[in-house]
Amino acid sequence: MIRISTIFIAICMVLVAASLGLVLYAVAGISGTESAIVALTALTFLILYNAVSMRLRDRSDVGGQIADLSRGTADLARQVAEFGRRLAAIEGRIASSNSTNSDRIQSVVGEINELGGLVRQLATTVSTHEDLLAGNAPAPAPAPIARLEPEAPIDLITPFEERPAPPPLPAPPSRPAPAIQTQAANPVPAVNGRNQTQLLAALRNAIDENRIDIFLQPMVTLPQRKVRFYEAVTRLRDERDQLIAAEEFISIAEASGLIGRIDNMVMLRCVQVLRRLMVRNKDVGVFCNVAASTLGNSTTFAQCLDFLEANRALAPSLVLEFKQSTFRNLGPAETENLAALAQRGFRFSIDHVTDLRIEPRELADRGVRFIKVPATLLLDPRQASASDIHPSDLSDLLGRFGIDLIAERIEGERAVVDLLDYDVRFGQGFLFAPPRPLRPEGASATGGASPNQAQDIQGSNGSAPPSQGATSGATSAPPAQRITGNAALARRI
């Protein structure tokens, strides 16, 4: 509809044009025709002026509306993007929660199935004994009950089974833990009767002739006891193929500046072993120990960093392990080198823990994702008063910062039961498996053995005979039979 203001303006323009024509006709004495032409001309001019002014005014109004609409569209786009980001975050949390719950359910179902099998076997054995006792007949030997031992993640590790124990090892000395990153609990005995000069010569020859052996000790999940990681433990062989434990040569290696070469060779072996392990299982990991002097030596660390940079794809599965004292005495150079490793995606672990005064936030910021604490230290009642947190709450505190607690040097089933009350997820120790060397063909595979010879790693309790280097220092007496775990429980029943 035509607006009233437009009609009023049109009438006014007609009156103005007519008035102009009448004035010219009456006052100026112009003829009627000429006055009408002038009036029409004036009316036409007024109409054009009004049309142009209205068009300019409408254009200004439309421009303002378009600008408001653009601002509203931009605000709406930002809100949609924010809602999309929040929705993606919620979906990620839901997927992570579902995956975690699924893993927990699967582990619980597996435990229930194993316990069900054990209960059925126990019930069968008890029923057989009752029948035999009722019939007053001699009872036969009970059927063996399956052990809840860790399963090898791939066929590179032979499965665990009951077999005669290896030659007994001497108890560890009561002195403090040795200053060696590559030493695990209960080390293999070293060759005795050597002075420092002879040991240094043997150490140089072993490094020059590449006689560095890697022993692997598994870390298992609790309570499932499934292998999740392996720790690489270093041993040196002398010219007579006798093993030299790490605690025998580490101090001399650091004093003579040879520890960097040893760490480089161990790191190379760890990467080779990890590549073979990951062929069949992508979830397995290897802990590789690094000495503090290697971290602080710019030349040695540059070589290690170049090697790790070339194998950056293995960063999620290769864990670099340092002593607790190393992290407490970091200098500017060590801190910078540690940050360079963390930037490349490598994770760190802390071992040789002597007390529970731990700052999880600071360690997590430096890239620490694992802390290995001796089981005796966790279960020591005196630690509750000596540390800032009770040991039973340590696993939960570390978990809030993405750090997993590993209990090491576990040697008894009672310790496992107590550690489960502390919510410890991983365990390591002689109860599960001692450090085992690479098979001879696996060790030579690192130097270029053929593929059909690479059987990789000897299982923790496998039936294959140990290598010559692993038994050269053992006594010739026959090993005693050893039954642990649920087999021992069945024997007691």
PDB file of N, CA and C in Angstrom, residues 61-133:
ATOM      1  N   ASP A  61      19.292   3.156   4.827  1.00  0.00           N
ATOM      2  CA  ASP A  61      18.621   2.243   5.762  1.00  0.00           C
ATOM      3  C   ASP A  61      18.958   0.790   5.466  1.00  0.00           C
ATOM      4  N   VAL A  62      18.967   0.409   4.184  1.00  0.00           N
ATOM      5  CA  VAL A  62      19.270  -0.976   3.804  1.00  0.00           C
ATOM      6  C   VAL A  62      20.720  -1.327   4.162  1.00  0.00           C
ATOM      7  N   GLY A  63      21.652  -0.365   3.978  1.00  0.00           N
ATOM      8  CA  GLY A  63      23.043  -0.620   4.343  1.00  0.00           C
ATOM      9  C   GLY A  63      23.198  -0.900   5.831  1.00  0.00           C
ATOM     10  N   GLY A  64      22.511  -0.126   6.666  1.00  0.00           N
ATOM     11  CA  GLY A  64      22.561  -0.380   8.103  1.00  0.00           C
ATOM     12  C   GLY A  64      21.992  -1.741   8.470  1.00  0.00           C
ATOM     13  N   GLN A  65      20.885  -2.123   7.815  1.00  0.00           N
ATOM     14  CA  GLN A  65      20.294  -3.440   8.095  1.00  0.00           C
ATOM     15  C   GLN A  65      21.236  -4.576   7.677  1.00  0.00           C
ATOM     16  N   ILE A  66      21.890  -4.382   6.532  1.00  0.00           N
ATOM     17  CA  ILE A  66      22.825  -5.420   6.081  1.00  0.00           C
ATOM     18  C   ILE A  66      23.994  -5.555   7.053  1.00  0.00           C
ATOM     19  N   ALA A  67      24.523  -4.430   7.567  1.00  0.00           N
ATOM     20  CA  ALA A  67      25.628  -4.491   8.535  1.00  0.00           C
ATOM     21  C   ALA A  67      25.184  -5.208   9.809  1.00  0.00           C
ATOM     22  N   ASP A  68      23.965  -4.902  10.304  1.00  0.00           N
ATOM     23  CA  ASP A  68      23.459  -5.594  11.500  1.00  0.00           C
ATOM     24  C   ASP A  68      23.313  -7.086  11.247  1.00  0.00           C
ATOM     25  N   LEU A  69      22.825  -7.427  10.060  1.00  0.00           N
ATOM     26  CA  LEU A  69      22.663  -8.846   9.731  1.00  0.00           C
ATOM     27  C   LEU A  69      24.016  -9.563   9.660  1.00  0.00           C
ATOM     28  N   SER A  70      25.043  -8.898   9.140  1.00  0.00           N
ATOM     29  CA  SER A  70      26.375  -9.500   9.070  1.00  0.00           C
ATOM     30  C   SER A  70      26.937  -9.751  10.470  1.00  0.00           C
ATOM     31  N   ARG A  71      26.760  -8.743  11.352  1.00  0.00           N
ATOM     32  CA  ARG A  71      27.237  -8.950  12.725  1.00  0.00           C
ATOM     33  C   ARG A  71      26.497 -10.092  13.420  1.00  0.00           C
ATOM     34  N   GLY A  72      25.209 -10.167  13.204  1.00  0.00           N
ATOM     35  CA  GLY A  72      24.445 -11.273  13.803  1.00  0.00           C
ATOM     36  C   GLY A  72      24.881 -12.623  13.255  1.00  0.00           C
ATOM     37  N   THR A  73      25.176 -12.696  11.954  1.00  0.00           N
ATOM     38  CA  THR A  73      25.628 -13.954  11.357  1.00  0.00           C
ATOM     39  C   THR A  73      26.980 -14.372  11.914  1.00  0.00           C
ATOM     40  N   ALA A  74      27.882 -13.381  12.090  1.00  0.00           N
ATOM     41  CA  ALA A  74      29.196 -13.708  12.652  1.00  0.00           C
ATOM     42  C   ALA A  74      29.068 -14.227  14.094  1.00  0.00           C
ATOM     43  N   ASP A  75      28.221 -13.581  14.899  1.00  0.00           N
ATOM     44  CA  ASP A  75      28.005 -14.073  16.271  1.00  0.00           C
ATOM     45  C   ASP A  75      27.425 -15.478  16.268  1.00  0.00           C
ATOM     46  N   LEU A  76      26.493 -15.732  15.376  1.00  0.00           N
ATOM     47  CA  LEU A  76      25.894 -17.061  15.292  1.00  0.00           C
ATOM     48  C   LEU A  76      26.930 -18.108  14.884  1.00  0.00           C
ATOM     49  N   ALA A  77      27.841 -17.764  13.959  1.00  0.00           N
ATOM     50  CA  ALA A  77      28.881 -18.703  13.543  1.00  0.00           C
ATOM     51  C   ALA A  77      29.821 -19.023  14.703  1.00  0.00           C
ATOM     52  N   ARG A  78      30.177 -17.982  15.505  1.00  0.00           N
ATOM     53  CA  ARG A  78      31.041 -18.243  16.663  1.00  0.00           C
ATOM     54  C   ARG A  78      30.357 -19.146  17.683  1.00  0.00           C
ATOM     55  N   GLN A  79      29.078 -18.920  17.907  1.00  0.00           N
ATOM     56  CA  GLN A  79      28.350 -19.765  18.857  1.00  0.00           C
ATOM     57  C   GLN A  79      28.269 -21.209  18.361  1.00  0.00           C
ATOM     58  N   VAL A  80      28.025 -21.384  17.057  1.00  0.00           N
ATOM     59  CA  VAL A  80      27.971 -22.735  16.491  1.00  0.00           C
ATOM     60  C   VAL A  80      29.322 -23.429  16.626  1.00  0.00           C
ATOM     61  N   ALA A  81      30.412 -22.694  16.370  1.00  0.00           N
ATOM     62  CA  ALA A  81      31.744 -23.297  16.516  1.00  0.00           C
ATOM     63  C   ALA A  81      32.016 -23.687  17.964  1.00  0.00           C
ATOM     64  N   GLU A  82      31.613 -22.845  18.921  1.00  0.00           N
ATOM     65  CA  GLU A  82      31.824 -23.172  20.332  1.00  0.00           C
ATOM     66  C   GLU A  82      31.011 -24.409  20.732  1.00  0.00           C
ATOM     67  N   PHE A  83      29.765 -24.480  20.265  1.00  0.00           N
ATOM     68  CA  PHE A  83      28.956 -25.659  20.552  1.00  0.00           C
ATOM     69  C   PHE A  83      29.559 -26.917  19.924  1.00  0.00           C
ATOM     70  N   GLY A  84      30.108 -26.771  18.719  1.00  0.00           N
ATOM     71  CA  GLY A  84      30.757 -27.918  18.075  1.00  0.00           C
ATOM     72  C   GLY A  84      31.966 -28.394  18.854  1.00  0.00           C
ATOM     73  N   ARG A  85      32.779 -27.445  19.363  1.00  0.00           N
ATOM     74  CA  ARG A  85      33.947 -27.828  20.159  1.00  0.00           C
ATOM     75  C   ARG A  85      33.537 -28.536  21.442  1.00  0.00           C
ATOM     76  N   ARG A  86      32.532 -27.991  22.121  1.00  0.00           N
ATOM     77  CA  ARG A  86      32.071 -28.636  23.352  1.00  0.00           C
ATOM     78  C   ARG A  86      31.504 -30.022  23.075  1.00  0.00           C
ATOM     79  N   LEU A  87      30.772 -30.163  21.985  1.00  0.00           N
ATOM     80  CA  LEU A  87      30.207 -31.466  21.641  1.00  0.00           C
ATOM     81  C   LEU A  87      31.309 -32.476  21.337  1.00  0.00           C
ATOM     82  N   ALA A  88      32.372 -32.041  20.620  1.00  0.00           N
ATOM     83  CA  ALA A  88      33.483 -32.957  20.332  1.00  0.00           C
ATOM     84  C   ALA A  88      34.190 -33.375  21.617  1.00  0.00           C
ATOM     85  N   ALA A  89      34.359 -32.409  22.558  1.00  0.00           N
ATOM     86  CA  ALA A  89      34.996 -32.765  23.834  1.00  0.00           C
ATOM     87  C   ALA A  89      34.152 -33.762  24.617  1.00  0.00           C
ATOM     88  N   ILE A  90      32.838 -33.565  24.626  1.00  0.00           N
ATOM     89  CA  ILE A  90      31.957 -34.497  25.336  1.00  0.00           C
ATOM     90  C   ILE A  90      31.992 -35.872  24.690  1.00  0.00           C
ATOM     91  N   GLU A  91      31.987 -35.923  23.354  1.00  0.00           N
ATOM     92  CA  GLU A  91      32.054 -37.223  22.673  1.00  0.00           C
ATOM     93  C   GLU A  91      33.374 -37.928  22.971  1.00  0.00           C
ATOM     94  N   GLY A  92      34.496 -37.147  23.025  1.00  0.00           N
ATOM     95  CA  GLY A  92      35.778 -37.764  23.359  1.00  0.00           C
ATOM     96  C   GLY A  92      35.782 -38.335  24.763  1.00  0.00           C
ATOM     97  N   ARG A  93      35.204 -37.595  25.704  1.00  0.00           N
ATOM     98  CA  ARG A  93      35.151 -38.104  27.079  1.00  0.00           C
ATOM     99  C   ARG A  93      34.289 -39.364  27.165  1.00  0.00           C
ATOM    100  N   ILE A  94      33.169 -39.355  26.447  1.00  0.00           N
ATOM    101  CA  ILE A  94      32.292 -40.530  26.478  1.00  0.00           C
ATOM    102  C   ILE A  94      33.002 -41.734  25.874  1.00  0.00           C
ATOM    103  N   ALA A  95      33.712 -41.524  24.743  1.00  0.00           N
ATOM    104  CA  ALA A  95      34.431 -42.639  24.114  1.00  0.00           C
ATOM    105  C   ALA A  95      35.524 -43.161  25.026  1.00  0.00           C
ATOM    106  N   SER A  96      36.265 -42.244  25.678  1.00  0.00           N
ATOM    107  CA  SER A  96      37.317 -42.683  26.596  1.00  0.00           C
ATOM    108  C   SER A  96      36.739 -43.439  27.774  1.00  0.00           C
ATOM    109  N   SER A  97      35.607 -42.938  28.310  1.00  0.00           N
ATOM    110  CA  SER A  97      34.982 -43.637  29.440  1.00  0.00           C
ATOM    111  C   SER A  97      34.492 -45.018  29.023  1.00  0.00           C
ATOM    112  N   ASN A  98      33.900 -45.117  27.828  1.00  0.00           N
ATOM    113  CA  ASN A  98      33.425 -46.423  27.362  1.00  0.00           C
ATOM    114  C   ASN A  98      34.577 -47.396  27.164  1.00  0.00           C
ATOM    115  N   SER A  99      35.692 -46.890  26.607  1.00  0.00           N
ATOM    116  CA  SER A  99      36.849 -47.765  26.399  1.00  0.00           C
ATOM    117  C   SER A  99      37.420 -48.246  27.731  1.00  0.00           C
ATOM    118  N   THR A 100      37.519 -47.315  28.710  1.00  0.00           N
ATOM    119  CA  THR A 100      38.035 -47.710  30.032  1.00  0.00           C
ATOM    120  C   THR A 100      37.129 -48.732  30.701  1.00  0.00           C
ATOM    121  N   ASN A 101      35.824 -48.478  30.633  1.00  0.00           N
ATOM    122  CA  ASN A 101      34.884 -49.426  31.246  1.00  0.00           C
ATOM    123  C   ASN A 101      34.932 -50.777  30.559  1.00  0.00           C
ATOM    124  N   SER A 102      35.088 -50.765  29.227  1.00  0.00           N
ATOM    125  CA  SER A 102      35.162 -52.031  28.502  1.00  0.00           C
ATOM    126  C   SER A 102      36.399 -52.825  28.904  1.00  0.00           C
ATOM    127  N   ASP A 103      37.544 -52.125  29.036  1.00  0.00           N
ATOM    128  CA  ASP A 103      38.764 -52.823  29.461  1.00  0.00           C
ATOM    129  C   ASP A 103      38.611 -53.401  30.856  1.00  0.00           C
ATOM    130  N   ARG A 104      38.004 -52.634  31.753  1.00  0.00           N
ATOM    131  CA  ARG A 104      37.817 -53.131  33.111  1.00  0.00           C
ATOM    132  C   ARG A 104      36.882 -54.334  33.131  1.00  0.00           C
ATOM    133  N   ILE A 105      35.812 -54.251  32.343  1.00  0.00           N
ATOM    134  CA  ILE A 105      34.873 -55.381  32.304  1.00  0.00           C
ATOM    135  C   ILE A 105      35.549 -56.624  31.754  1.00  0.00           C
ATOM    136  N   GLN A 106      36.364 -56.445  30.692  1.00  0.00           N
ATOM    137  CA  GLN A 106      37.051 -57.592  30.119  1.00  0.00           C
ATOM    138  C   GLN A 106      38.013 -58.214  31.125  1.00  0.00           C
ATOM    139  N   SER A 107      38.743 -57.375  31.873  1.00  0.00           N
ATOM    140  CA  SER A 107      39.669 -57.920  32.864  1.00  0.00           C
ATOM    141  C   SER A 107      38.924 -58.650  33.973  1.00  0.00           C
ATOM    142  N   VAL A 108      37.784 -58.077  34.411  1.00  0.00           N
ATOM    143  CA  VAL A 108      36.999 -58.740  35.461  1.00  0.00           C
ATOM    144  C   VAL A 108      36.433 -60.054  34.959  1.00  0.00           C
ATOM    145  N   VAL A 109      35.941 -60.055  33.713  1.00  0.00           N
ATOM    146  CA  VAL A 109      35.407 -61.306  33.152  1.00  0.00           C
ATOM    147  C   VAL A 109      36.498 -62.370  33.056  1.00  0.00           C
ATOM    148  N   GLY A 110      37.704 -61.953  32.627  1.00  0.00           N
ATOM    149  CA  GLY A 110      38.804 -62.915  32.558  1.00  0.00           C
ATOM    150  C   GLY A 110      39.151 -63.486  33.928  1.00  0.00           C
ATOM    151  N   GLU A 111      39.184 -62.621  34.938  1.00  0.00           N
ATOM    152  CA  GLU A 111      39.480 -63.122  36.288  1.00  0.00           C
ATOM    153  C   GLU A 111      38.402 -64.077  36.774  1.00  0.00           C
ATOM    154  N   ILE A 112      37.138 -63.715  36.508  1.00  0.00           N
ATOM    155  CA  ILE A 112      36.042 -64.589  36.950  1.00  0.00           C
ATOM    156  C   ILE A 112      36.119 -65.942  36.269  1.00  0.00           C
ATOM    157  N   ASN A 113      36.433 -65.945  34.970  1.00  0.00           N
ATOM    158  CA  ASN A 113      36.554 -67.225  34.259  1.00  0.00           C
ATOM    159  C   ASN A 113      37.689 -68.074  34.829  1.00  0.00           C
ATOM    160  N   GLU A 114      38.836 -67.426  35.110  1.00  0.00           N
ATOM    161  CA  GLU A 114      39.956 -68.184  35.672  1.00  0.00           C
ATOM    162  C   GLU A 114      39.620 -68.721  37.059  1.00  0.00           C
ATOM    163  N   LEU A 115      38.986 -67.878  37.888  1.00  0.00           N
ATOM    164  CA  LEU A 115      38.592 -68.335  39.215  1.00  0.00           C
ATOM    165  C   LEU A 115      37.550 -69.443  39.138  1.00  0.00           C
ATOM    166  N   GLY A 116      36.633 -69.323  38.159  1.00  0.00           N
ATOM    167  CA  GLY A 116      35.652 -70.389  37.992  1.00  0.00           C
ATOM    168  C   GLY A 116      36.304 -71.715  37.643  1.00  0.00           C
ATOM    169  N   GLY A 117      37.301 -71.655  36.744  1.00  0.00           N
ATOM    170  CA  GLY A 117      38.019 -72.885  36.405  1.00  0.00           C
ATOM    171  C   GLY A 117      38.748 -73.471  37.605  1.00  0.00           C
ATOM    172  N   LEU A 118      39.372 -72.598  38.388  1.00  0.00           N
ATOM    173  CA  LEU A 118      40.061 -73.096  39.585  1.00  0.00           C
ATOM    174  C   LEU A 118      39.087 -73.719  40.577  1.00  0.00           C
ATOM    175  N   VAL A 119      37.934 -73.080  40.763  1.00  0.00           N
ATOM    176  CA  VAL A 119      36.947 -73.628  41.705  1.00  0.00           C
ATOM    177  C   VAL A 119      36.433 -74.976  41.230  1.00  0.00           C
ATOM    178  N   ARG A 120      36.195 -75.101  39.930  1.00  0.00           N
ATOM    179  CA  ARG A 120      35.724 -76.390  39.417  1.00  0.00           C
ATOM    180  C   ARG A 120      36.772 -77.481  39.628  1.00  0.00           C
ATOM    181  N   GLN A 121      38.043 -77.162  39.330  1.00  0.00           N
ATOM    182  CA  GLN A 121      39.092 -78.162  39.546  1.00  0.00           C
ATOM    183  C   GLN A 121      39.237 -78.514  41.021  1.00  0.00           C
ATOM    184  N   LEU A 122      39.121 -77.486  41.886  1.00  0.00           N
ATOM    185  CA  LEU A 122      39.222 -77.754  43.319  1.00  0.00           C
ATOM    186  C   LEU A 122      38.060 -78.600  43.804  1.00  0.00           C
ATOM    187  N   ALA A 123      36.861 -78.310  43.289  1.00  0.00           N
ATOM    188  CA  ALA A 123      35.703 -79.105  43.683  1.00  0.00           C
ATOM    189  C   ALA A 123      35.858 -80.553  43.224  1.00  0.00           C
ATOM    190  N   THR A 124      36.384 -80.753  42.003  1.00  0.00           N
ATOM    191  CA  THR A 124      36.597 -82.112  41.511  1.00  0.00           C
ATOM    192  C   THR A 124      37.611 -82.859  42.375  1.00  0.00           C
ATOM    193  N   THR A 125      38.676 -82.157  42.738  1.00  0.00           N
ATOM    194  CA  THR A 125      39.694 -82.804  43.578  1.00  0.00           C
ATOM    195  C   THR A 125      39.142 -83.167  44.954  1.00  0.00           C
ATOM    196  N   VAL A 126      38.385 -82.243  45.567  1.00  0.00           N
ATOM    197  CA  VAL A 126      37.797 -82.526  46.880  1.00  0.00           C
ATOM    198  C   VAL A 126      36.818 -83.683  46.809  1.00  0.00           C
ATOM    199  N   SER A 127      35.994 -83.708  45.740  1.00  0.00           N
ATOM    200  CA  SER A 127      35.044 -84.807  45.590  1.00  0.00           C
ATOM    201  C   SER A 127      35.760 -86.142  45.436  1.00  0.00           C
ATOM    202  N   THR A 128      36.856 -86.137  44.670  1.00  0.00           N
ATOM    203  CA  THR A 128      37.615 -87.387  44.501  1.00  0.00           C
ATOM    204  C   THR A 128      38.203 -87.847  45.824  1.00  0.00           C
ATOM    205  N   HIS A 129      38.742 -86.915  46.604  1.00  0.00           N
ATOM    206  CA  HIS A 129      39.299 -87.275  47.909  1.00  0.00           C
ATOM    207  C   HIS A 129      38.218 -87.815  48.841  1.00  0.00           C
ATOM    208  N   GLU A 130      37.043 -87.182  48.837  1.00  0.00           N
ATOM    209  CA  GLU A 130      35.962 -87.670  49.696  1.00  0.00           C
ATOM    210  C   GLU A 130      35.538 -89.084  49.311  1.00  0.00           C
ATOM    211  N   ASP A 131      35.433 -89.330  47.982  1.00  0.00           N
ATOM    212  CA  ASP A 131      35.050 -90.677  47.542  1.00  0.00           C
ATOM    213  C   ASP A 131      36.100 -91.695  47.961  1.00  0.00           C
ATOM    214  N   LEU A 132      37.375 -91.317  47.799  1.00  0.00           N
ATOM    215  CA  LEU A 132      38.432 -92.263  48.161  1.00  0.00           C
ATOM    216  C   LEU A 132      38.486 -92.501  49.667  1.00  0.00           C
ATOM    217  N   LEU A 133      38.273 -91.434  50.433  1.00  0.00           N
ATOM    218  CA  LEU A 133      38.243 -91.611  51.886  1.00  0.00           C
ATOM    219  C   LEU A 133      37.055 -92.443  52.333  1.00  0.00           C
TER     220      LEU A 133
END
